[in-house]
CSV table of C-alpha atoms in Angstrom, one decimal:
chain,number,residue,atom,x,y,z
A,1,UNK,CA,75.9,96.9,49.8
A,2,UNK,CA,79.7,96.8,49.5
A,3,UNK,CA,80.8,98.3,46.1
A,4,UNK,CA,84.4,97.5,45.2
A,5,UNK,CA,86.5,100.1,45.7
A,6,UNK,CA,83.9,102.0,46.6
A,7,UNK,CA,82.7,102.6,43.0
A,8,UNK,CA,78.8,102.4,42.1
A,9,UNK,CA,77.4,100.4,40.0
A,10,UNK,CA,76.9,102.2,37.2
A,11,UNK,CA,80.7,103.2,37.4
A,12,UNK,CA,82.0,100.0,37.1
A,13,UNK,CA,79.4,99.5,34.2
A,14,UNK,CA,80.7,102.5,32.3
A,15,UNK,CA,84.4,100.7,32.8
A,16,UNK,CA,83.4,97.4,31.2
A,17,UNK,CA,81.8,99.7,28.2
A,18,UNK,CA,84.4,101.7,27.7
A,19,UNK,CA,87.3,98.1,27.3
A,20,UNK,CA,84.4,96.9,25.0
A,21,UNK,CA,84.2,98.8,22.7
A,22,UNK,CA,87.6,98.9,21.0
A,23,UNK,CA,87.5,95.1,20.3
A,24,UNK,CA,83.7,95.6,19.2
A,25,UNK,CA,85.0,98.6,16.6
A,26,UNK,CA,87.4,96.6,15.7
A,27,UNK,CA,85.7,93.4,14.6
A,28,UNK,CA,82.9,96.0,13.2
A,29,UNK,CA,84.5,98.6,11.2
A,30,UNK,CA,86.1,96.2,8.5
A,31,UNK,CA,82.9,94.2,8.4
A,32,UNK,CA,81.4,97.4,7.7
A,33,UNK,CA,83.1,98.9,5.3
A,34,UNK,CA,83.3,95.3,3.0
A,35,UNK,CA,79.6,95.8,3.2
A,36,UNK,CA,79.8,99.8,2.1
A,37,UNK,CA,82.3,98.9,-0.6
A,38,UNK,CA,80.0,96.1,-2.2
A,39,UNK,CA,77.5,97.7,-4.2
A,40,UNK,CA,74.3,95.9,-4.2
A,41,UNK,CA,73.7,96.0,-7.8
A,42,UNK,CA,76.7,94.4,-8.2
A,43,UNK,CA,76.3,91.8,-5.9
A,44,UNK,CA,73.1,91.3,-7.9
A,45,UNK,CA,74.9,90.8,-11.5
A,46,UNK,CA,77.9,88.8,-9.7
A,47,UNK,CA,75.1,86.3,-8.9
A,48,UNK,CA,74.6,85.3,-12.0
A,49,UNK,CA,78.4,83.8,-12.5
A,50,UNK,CA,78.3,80.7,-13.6
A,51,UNK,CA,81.6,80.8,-11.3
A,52,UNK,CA,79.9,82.2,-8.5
A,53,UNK,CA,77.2,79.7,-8.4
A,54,UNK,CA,79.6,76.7,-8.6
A,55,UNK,CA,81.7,78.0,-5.7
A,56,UNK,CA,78.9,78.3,-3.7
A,57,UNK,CA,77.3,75.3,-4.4
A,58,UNK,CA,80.7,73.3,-3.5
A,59,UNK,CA,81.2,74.9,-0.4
A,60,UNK,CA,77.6,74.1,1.1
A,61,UNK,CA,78.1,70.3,0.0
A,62,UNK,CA,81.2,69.5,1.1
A,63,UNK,CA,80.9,71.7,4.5
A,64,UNK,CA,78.0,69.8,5.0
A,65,UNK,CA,79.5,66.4,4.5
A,66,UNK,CA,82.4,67.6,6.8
A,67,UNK,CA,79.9,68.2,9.7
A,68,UNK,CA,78.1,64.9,9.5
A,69,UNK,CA,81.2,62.8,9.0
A,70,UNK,CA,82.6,64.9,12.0
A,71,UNK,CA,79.6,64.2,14.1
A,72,UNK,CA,79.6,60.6,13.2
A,73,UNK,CA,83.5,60.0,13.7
A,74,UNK,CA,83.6,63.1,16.1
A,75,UNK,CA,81.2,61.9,18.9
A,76,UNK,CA,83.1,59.1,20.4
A,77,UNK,CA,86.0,60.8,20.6
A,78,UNK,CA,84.3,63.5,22.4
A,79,UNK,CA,82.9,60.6,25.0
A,80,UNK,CA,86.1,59.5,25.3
A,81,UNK,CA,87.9,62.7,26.0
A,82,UNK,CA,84.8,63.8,28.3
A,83,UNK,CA,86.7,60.9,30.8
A,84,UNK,CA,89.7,62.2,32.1
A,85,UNK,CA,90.5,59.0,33.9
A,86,UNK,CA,90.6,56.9,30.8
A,87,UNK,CA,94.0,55.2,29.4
A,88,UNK,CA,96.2,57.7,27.2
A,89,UNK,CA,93.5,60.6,27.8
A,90,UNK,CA,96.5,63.2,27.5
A,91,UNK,CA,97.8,61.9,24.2
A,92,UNK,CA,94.3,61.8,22.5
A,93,UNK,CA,93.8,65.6,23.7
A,94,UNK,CA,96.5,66.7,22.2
A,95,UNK,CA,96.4,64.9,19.0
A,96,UNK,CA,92.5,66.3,18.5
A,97,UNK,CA,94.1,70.2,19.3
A,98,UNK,CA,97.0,69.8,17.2
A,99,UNK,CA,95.2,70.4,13.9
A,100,UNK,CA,93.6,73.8,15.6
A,101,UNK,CA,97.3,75.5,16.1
A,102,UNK,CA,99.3,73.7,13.1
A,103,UNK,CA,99.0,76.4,10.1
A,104,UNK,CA,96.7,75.3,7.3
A,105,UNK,CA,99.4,75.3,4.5
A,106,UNK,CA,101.1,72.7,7.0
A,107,UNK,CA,98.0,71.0,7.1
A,108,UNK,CA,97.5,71.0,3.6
A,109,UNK,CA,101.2,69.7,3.0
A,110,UNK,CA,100.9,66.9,5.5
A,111,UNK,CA,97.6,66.0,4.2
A,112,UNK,CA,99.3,65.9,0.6
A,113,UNK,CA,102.3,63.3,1.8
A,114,UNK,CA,99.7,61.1,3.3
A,115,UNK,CA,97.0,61.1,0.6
A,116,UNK,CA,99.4,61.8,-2.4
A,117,UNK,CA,100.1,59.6,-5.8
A,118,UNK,CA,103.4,58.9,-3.4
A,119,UNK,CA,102.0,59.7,-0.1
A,120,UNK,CA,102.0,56.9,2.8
A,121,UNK,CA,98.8,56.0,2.2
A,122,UNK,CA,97.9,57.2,-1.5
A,123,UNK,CA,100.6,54.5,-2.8
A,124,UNK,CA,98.0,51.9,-1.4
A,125,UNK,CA,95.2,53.3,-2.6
A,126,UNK,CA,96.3,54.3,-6.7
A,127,UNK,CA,96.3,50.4,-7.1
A,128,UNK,CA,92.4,50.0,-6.7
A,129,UNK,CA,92.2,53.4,-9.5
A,130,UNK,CA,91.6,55.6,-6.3
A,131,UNK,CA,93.4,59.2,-6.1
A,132,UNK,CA,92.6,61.4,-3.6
A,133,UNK,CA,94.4,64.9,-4.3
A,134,UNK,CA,92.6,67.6,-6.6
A,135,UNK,CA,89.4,66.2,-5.9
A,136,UNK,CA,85.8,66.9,-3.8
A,137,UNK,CA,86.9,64.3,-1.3
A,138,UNK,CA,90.1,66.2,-0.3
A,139,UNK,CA,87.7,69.4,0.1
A,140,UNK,CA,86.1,67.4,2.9
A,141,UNK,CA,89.0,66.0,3.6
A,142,UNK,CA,91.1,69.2,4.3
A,143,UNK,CA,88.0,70.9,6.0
A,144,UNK,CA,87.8,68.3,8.6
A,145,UNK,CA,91.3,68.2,9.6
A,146,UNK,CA,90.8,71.8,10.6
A,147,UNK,CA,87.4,71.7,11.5
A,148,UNK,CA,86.6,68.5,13.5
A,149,UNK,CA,88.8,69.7,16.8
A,150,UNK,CA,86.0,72.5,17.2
A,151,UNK,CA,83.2,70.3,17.6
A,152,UNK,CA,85.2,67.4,19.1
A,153,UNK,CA,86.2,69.9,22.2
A,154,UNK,CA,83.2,71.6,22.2
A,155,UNK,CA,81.4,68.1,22.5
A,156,UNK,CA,83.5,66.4,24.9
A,157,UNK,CA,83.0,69.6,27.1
A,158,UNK,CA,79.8,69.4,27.4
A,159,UNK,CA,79.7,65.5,28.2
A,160,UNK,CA,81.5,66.4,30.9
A,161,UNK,CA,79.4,68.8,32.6
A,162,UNK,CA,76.5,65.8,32.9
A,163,UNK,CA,76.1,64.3,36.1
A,164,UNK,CA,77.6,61.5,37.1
A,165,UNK,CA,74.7,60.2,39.0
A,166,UNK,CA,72.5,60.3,36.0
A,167,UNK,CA,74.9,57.8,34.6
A,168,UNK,CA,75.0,55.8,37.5
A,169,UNK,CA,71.0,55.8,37.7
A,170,UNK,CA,71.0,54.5,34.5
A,171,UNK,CA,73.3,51.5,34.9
A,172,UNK,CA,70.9,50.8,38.3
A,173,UNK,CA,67.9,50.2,35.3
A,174,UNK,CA,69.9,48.1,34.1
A,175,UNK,CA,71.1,50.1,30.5
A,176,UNK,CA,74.8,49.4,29.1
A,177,UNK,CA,77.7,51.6,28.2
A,178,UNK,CA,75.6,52.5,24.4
A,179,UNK,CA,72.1,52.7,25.9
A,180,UNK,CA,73.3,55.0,28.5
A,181,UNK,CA,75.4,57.4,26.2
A,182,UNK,CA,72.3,57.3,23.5
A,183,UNK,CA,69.4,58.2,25.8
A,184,UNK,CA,70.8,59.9,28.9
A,185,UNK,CA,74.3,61.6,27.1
A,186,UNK,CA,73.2,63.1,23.9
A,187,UNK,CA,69.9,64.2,25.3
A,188,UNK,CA,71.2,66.5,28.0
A,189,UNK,CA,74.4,67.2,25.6
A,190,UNK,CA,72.7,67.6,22.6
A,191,UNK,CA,73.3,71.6,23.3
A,192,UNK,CA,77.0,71.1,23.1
A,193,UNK,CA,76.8,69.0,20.0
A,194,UNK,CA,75.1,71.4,18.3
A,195,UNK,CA,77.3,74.3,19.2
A,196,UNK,CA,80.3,72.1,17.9
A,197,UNK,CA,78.4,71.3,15.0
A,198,UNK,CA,77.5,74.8,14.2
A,199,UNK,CA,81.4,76.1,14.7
A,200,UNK,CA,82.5,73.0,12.7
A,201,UNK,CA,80.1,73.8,9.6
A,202,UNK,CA,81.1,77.6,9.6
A,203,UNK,CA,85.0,77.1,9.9
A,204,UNK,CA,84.8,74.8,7.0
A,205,UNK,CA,83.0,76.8,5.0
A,206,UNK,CA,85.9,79.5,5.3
A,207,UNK,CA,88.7,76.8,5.1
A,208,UNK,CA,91.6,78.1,2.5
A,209,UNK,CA,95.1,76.9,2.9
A,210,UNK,CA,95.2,73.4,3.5
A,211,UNK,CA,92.3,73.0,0.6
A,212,UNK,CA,94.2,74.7,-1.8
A,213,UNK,CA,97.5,72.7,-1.3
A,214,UNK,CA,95.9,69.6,-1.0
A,215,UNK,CA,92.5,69.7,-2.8
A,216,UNK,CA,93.9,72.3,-5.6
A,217,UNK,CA,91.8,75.5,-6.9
A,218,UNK,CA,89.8,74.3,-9.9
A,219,UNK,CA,86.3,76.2,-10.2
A,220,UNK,CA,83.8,73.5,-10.9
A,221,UNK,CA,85.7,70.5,-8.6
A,222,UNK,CA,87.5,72.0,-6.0
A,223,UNK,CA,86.9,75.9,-6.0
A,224,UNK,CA,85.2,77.0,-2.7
A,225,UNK,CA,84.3,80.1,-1.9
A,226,UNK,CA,87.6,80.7,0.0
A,227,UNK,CA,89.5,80.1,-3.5
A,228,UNK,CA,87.0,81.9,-5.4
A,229,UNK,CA,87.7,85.1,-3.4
A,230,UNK,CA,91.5,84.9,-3.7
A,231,UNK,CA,91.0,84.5,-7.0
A,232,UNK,CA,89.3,87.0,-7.3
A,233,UNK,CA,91.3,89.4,-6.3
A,234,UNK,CA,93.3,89.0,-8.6
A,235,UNK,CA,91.0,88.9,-11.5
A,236,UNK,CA,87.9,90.6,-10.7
A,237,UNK,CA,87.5,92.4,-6.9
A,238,UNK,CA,83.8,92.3,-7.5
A,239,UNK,CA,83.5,89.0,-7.5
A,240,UNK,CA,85.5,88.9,-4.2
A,241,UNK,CA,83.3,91.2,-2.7
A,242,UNK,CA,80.3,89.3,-3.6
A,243,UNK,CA,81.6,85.9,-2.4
A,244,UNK,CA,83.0,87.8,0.8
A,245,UNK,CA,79.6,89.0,1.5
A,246,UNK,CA,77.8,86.2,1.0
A,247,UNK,CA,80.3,84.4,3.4
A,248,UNK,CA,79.6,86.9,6.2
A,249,UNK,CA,75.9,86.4,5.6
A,250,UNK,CA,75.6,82.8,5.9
A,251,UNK,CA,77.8,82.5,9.1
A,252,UNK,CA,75.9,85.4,11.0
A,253,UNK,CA,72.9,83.9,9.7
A,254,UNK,CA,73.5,80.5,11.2
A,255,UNK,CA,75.3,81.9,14.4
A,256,UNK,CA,71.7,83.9,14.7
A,257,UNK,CA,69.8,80.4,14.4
A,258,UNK,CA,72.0,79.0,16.4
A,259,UNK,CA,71.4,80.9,19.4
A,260,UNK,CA,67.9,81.0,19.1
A,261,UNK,CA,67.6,77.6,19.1
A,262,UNK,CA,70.1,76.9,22.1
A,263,UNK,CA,68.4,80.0,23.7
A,264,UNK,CA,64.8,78.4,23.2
A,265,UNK,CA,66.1,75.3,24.7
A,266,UNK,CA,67.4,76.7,27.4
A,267,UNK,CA,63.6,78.4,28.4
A,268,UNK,CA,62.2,75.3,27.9
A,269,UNK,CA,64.4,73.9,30.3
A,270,UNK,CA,64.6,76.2,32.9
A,271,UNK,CA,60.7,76.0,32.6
A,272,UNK,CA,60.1,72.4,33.5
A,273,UNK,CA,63.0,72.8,36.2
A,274,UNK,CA,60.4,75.8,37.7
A,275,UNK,CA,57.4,73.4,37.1
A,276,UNK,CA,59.3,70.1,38.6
């Protein structure tokens, strides 16, 4: 066997180890020491904040509104942007990544002059008694502008990667445009839509500057974890650390479940592919 540059195996191994590990410390070693510096019995009394519970509470109610409004508004525009040839395909890319590299405080501000007493649309809306800004709905609101590219991308990739011919077999039995994208699309890309769905979920959950311009920091209404923990440190570092470790839990938690699950499907899979 040819080994490149004449190096064995185990070698080139050690090399890939030893450029590993530096980005591995250094995603580790602060994770670690937030853990070392949070004292269990702390954690344990902060738990009991009337604050604490409120915070959390929020954040798991409006992250999980922001996924399924994302996966129901989300999903076409993943179909759509899974066919390149389609009218105006560039321009819809780019609008769906322009949230992912615009800084949240921009966000939040632009979110603001559109939804605002004298925003573009919130001077429509305050006739019907409807205001937007300060409330749970701009927590959803905020977190899907930020959030929804993740799964929209992530989606629209794997719609994509499905075979064309499967498509094509299924207009041959006669199914439309709908029937086909309902039983042959999200079937075989329901792996991708879960992945988006499990990205979109977590970076909400950690959203912080455009929620706090636009949605305020009021514990009780609008106070998510986020907001809880920069407030924190400013009042009371415990509670930050509590919140902080509570955060890291519940996303390597559901990154955990997450790849069980796409892992399991993917056995199952590559099992009746072997038994086919």
């Amino acid at each position: 066997m040819n080994h490149t540059a004449g190096h064995p195996p185990r070698f080139r191994s050690s090399i890939w180890k030893i450029t590993v590990i530096p980005y591995l410390a250094f995603i580790l070693i602060p994770i670690i020491a937030l853990l070392l510096r949070a004292s269990p019995t702390e954690i344990l009394a902060n738990l009991k904040n009337e604050q604490i519970h409120q915070a959390i509470q929020l954040s798991l109610v409006t992250s999980g509104i922001t996924v399924l409004l994302t996966i129901l508004f989300g999903t076409p525009v993943a179909y759509y942007l899974s066919h390149p040839h389609y009218h105006l395909h560039g321009l819809v890319d780019t609008l769906v990544d322009l949230p992912t590299v615009l800084p949240p405080a921009v966000a939040g501000v632009a979110l603001l002059m559109a939804f605002g007493r004298r925003g573009l649309v919130g001077t429509l809306l305050l006739p019907f008694g409807v205001e937007i800004p300060f409330t749970p709905a701009a927590v959803v609101m905020a977190q899907m502008f930020i959030a929804a590219p993740l799964f929209i991308k992530t989606a629209a990739i794997g719609f994509s990667g499905i075979d064309c011919e499967l498509k094509r077999a299924a207009a041959l039995d006669g199914a439309n445009r709908w029937q086909t994208f309902r039983y042959v699309m999200i079937p075989i890309g329901i792996n991708a839509l879960l992945s988006g769905s499990a990205l979109t979920w977590a970076r909400a959950l950690g959203e912080f500057g455009a929620t706090i311009i636009f949605a305020g920091n009021f514990p009780g209404r609008t106070q998510t974890m986020p907001l809880a923990i920069y407030i924190g440190f400013e009042i009371d570092l415990n509670v930050a650390l509590t919140l902080a470790v509570i955060l890291i839990g519940i996303s390597f938690a559901v990154l955990v479940l997450l790849k069980l699950v796409l892992n399991r499907r993917r056995r199952g899979e590559t099992a009746a592919e072997q038994d086919w």
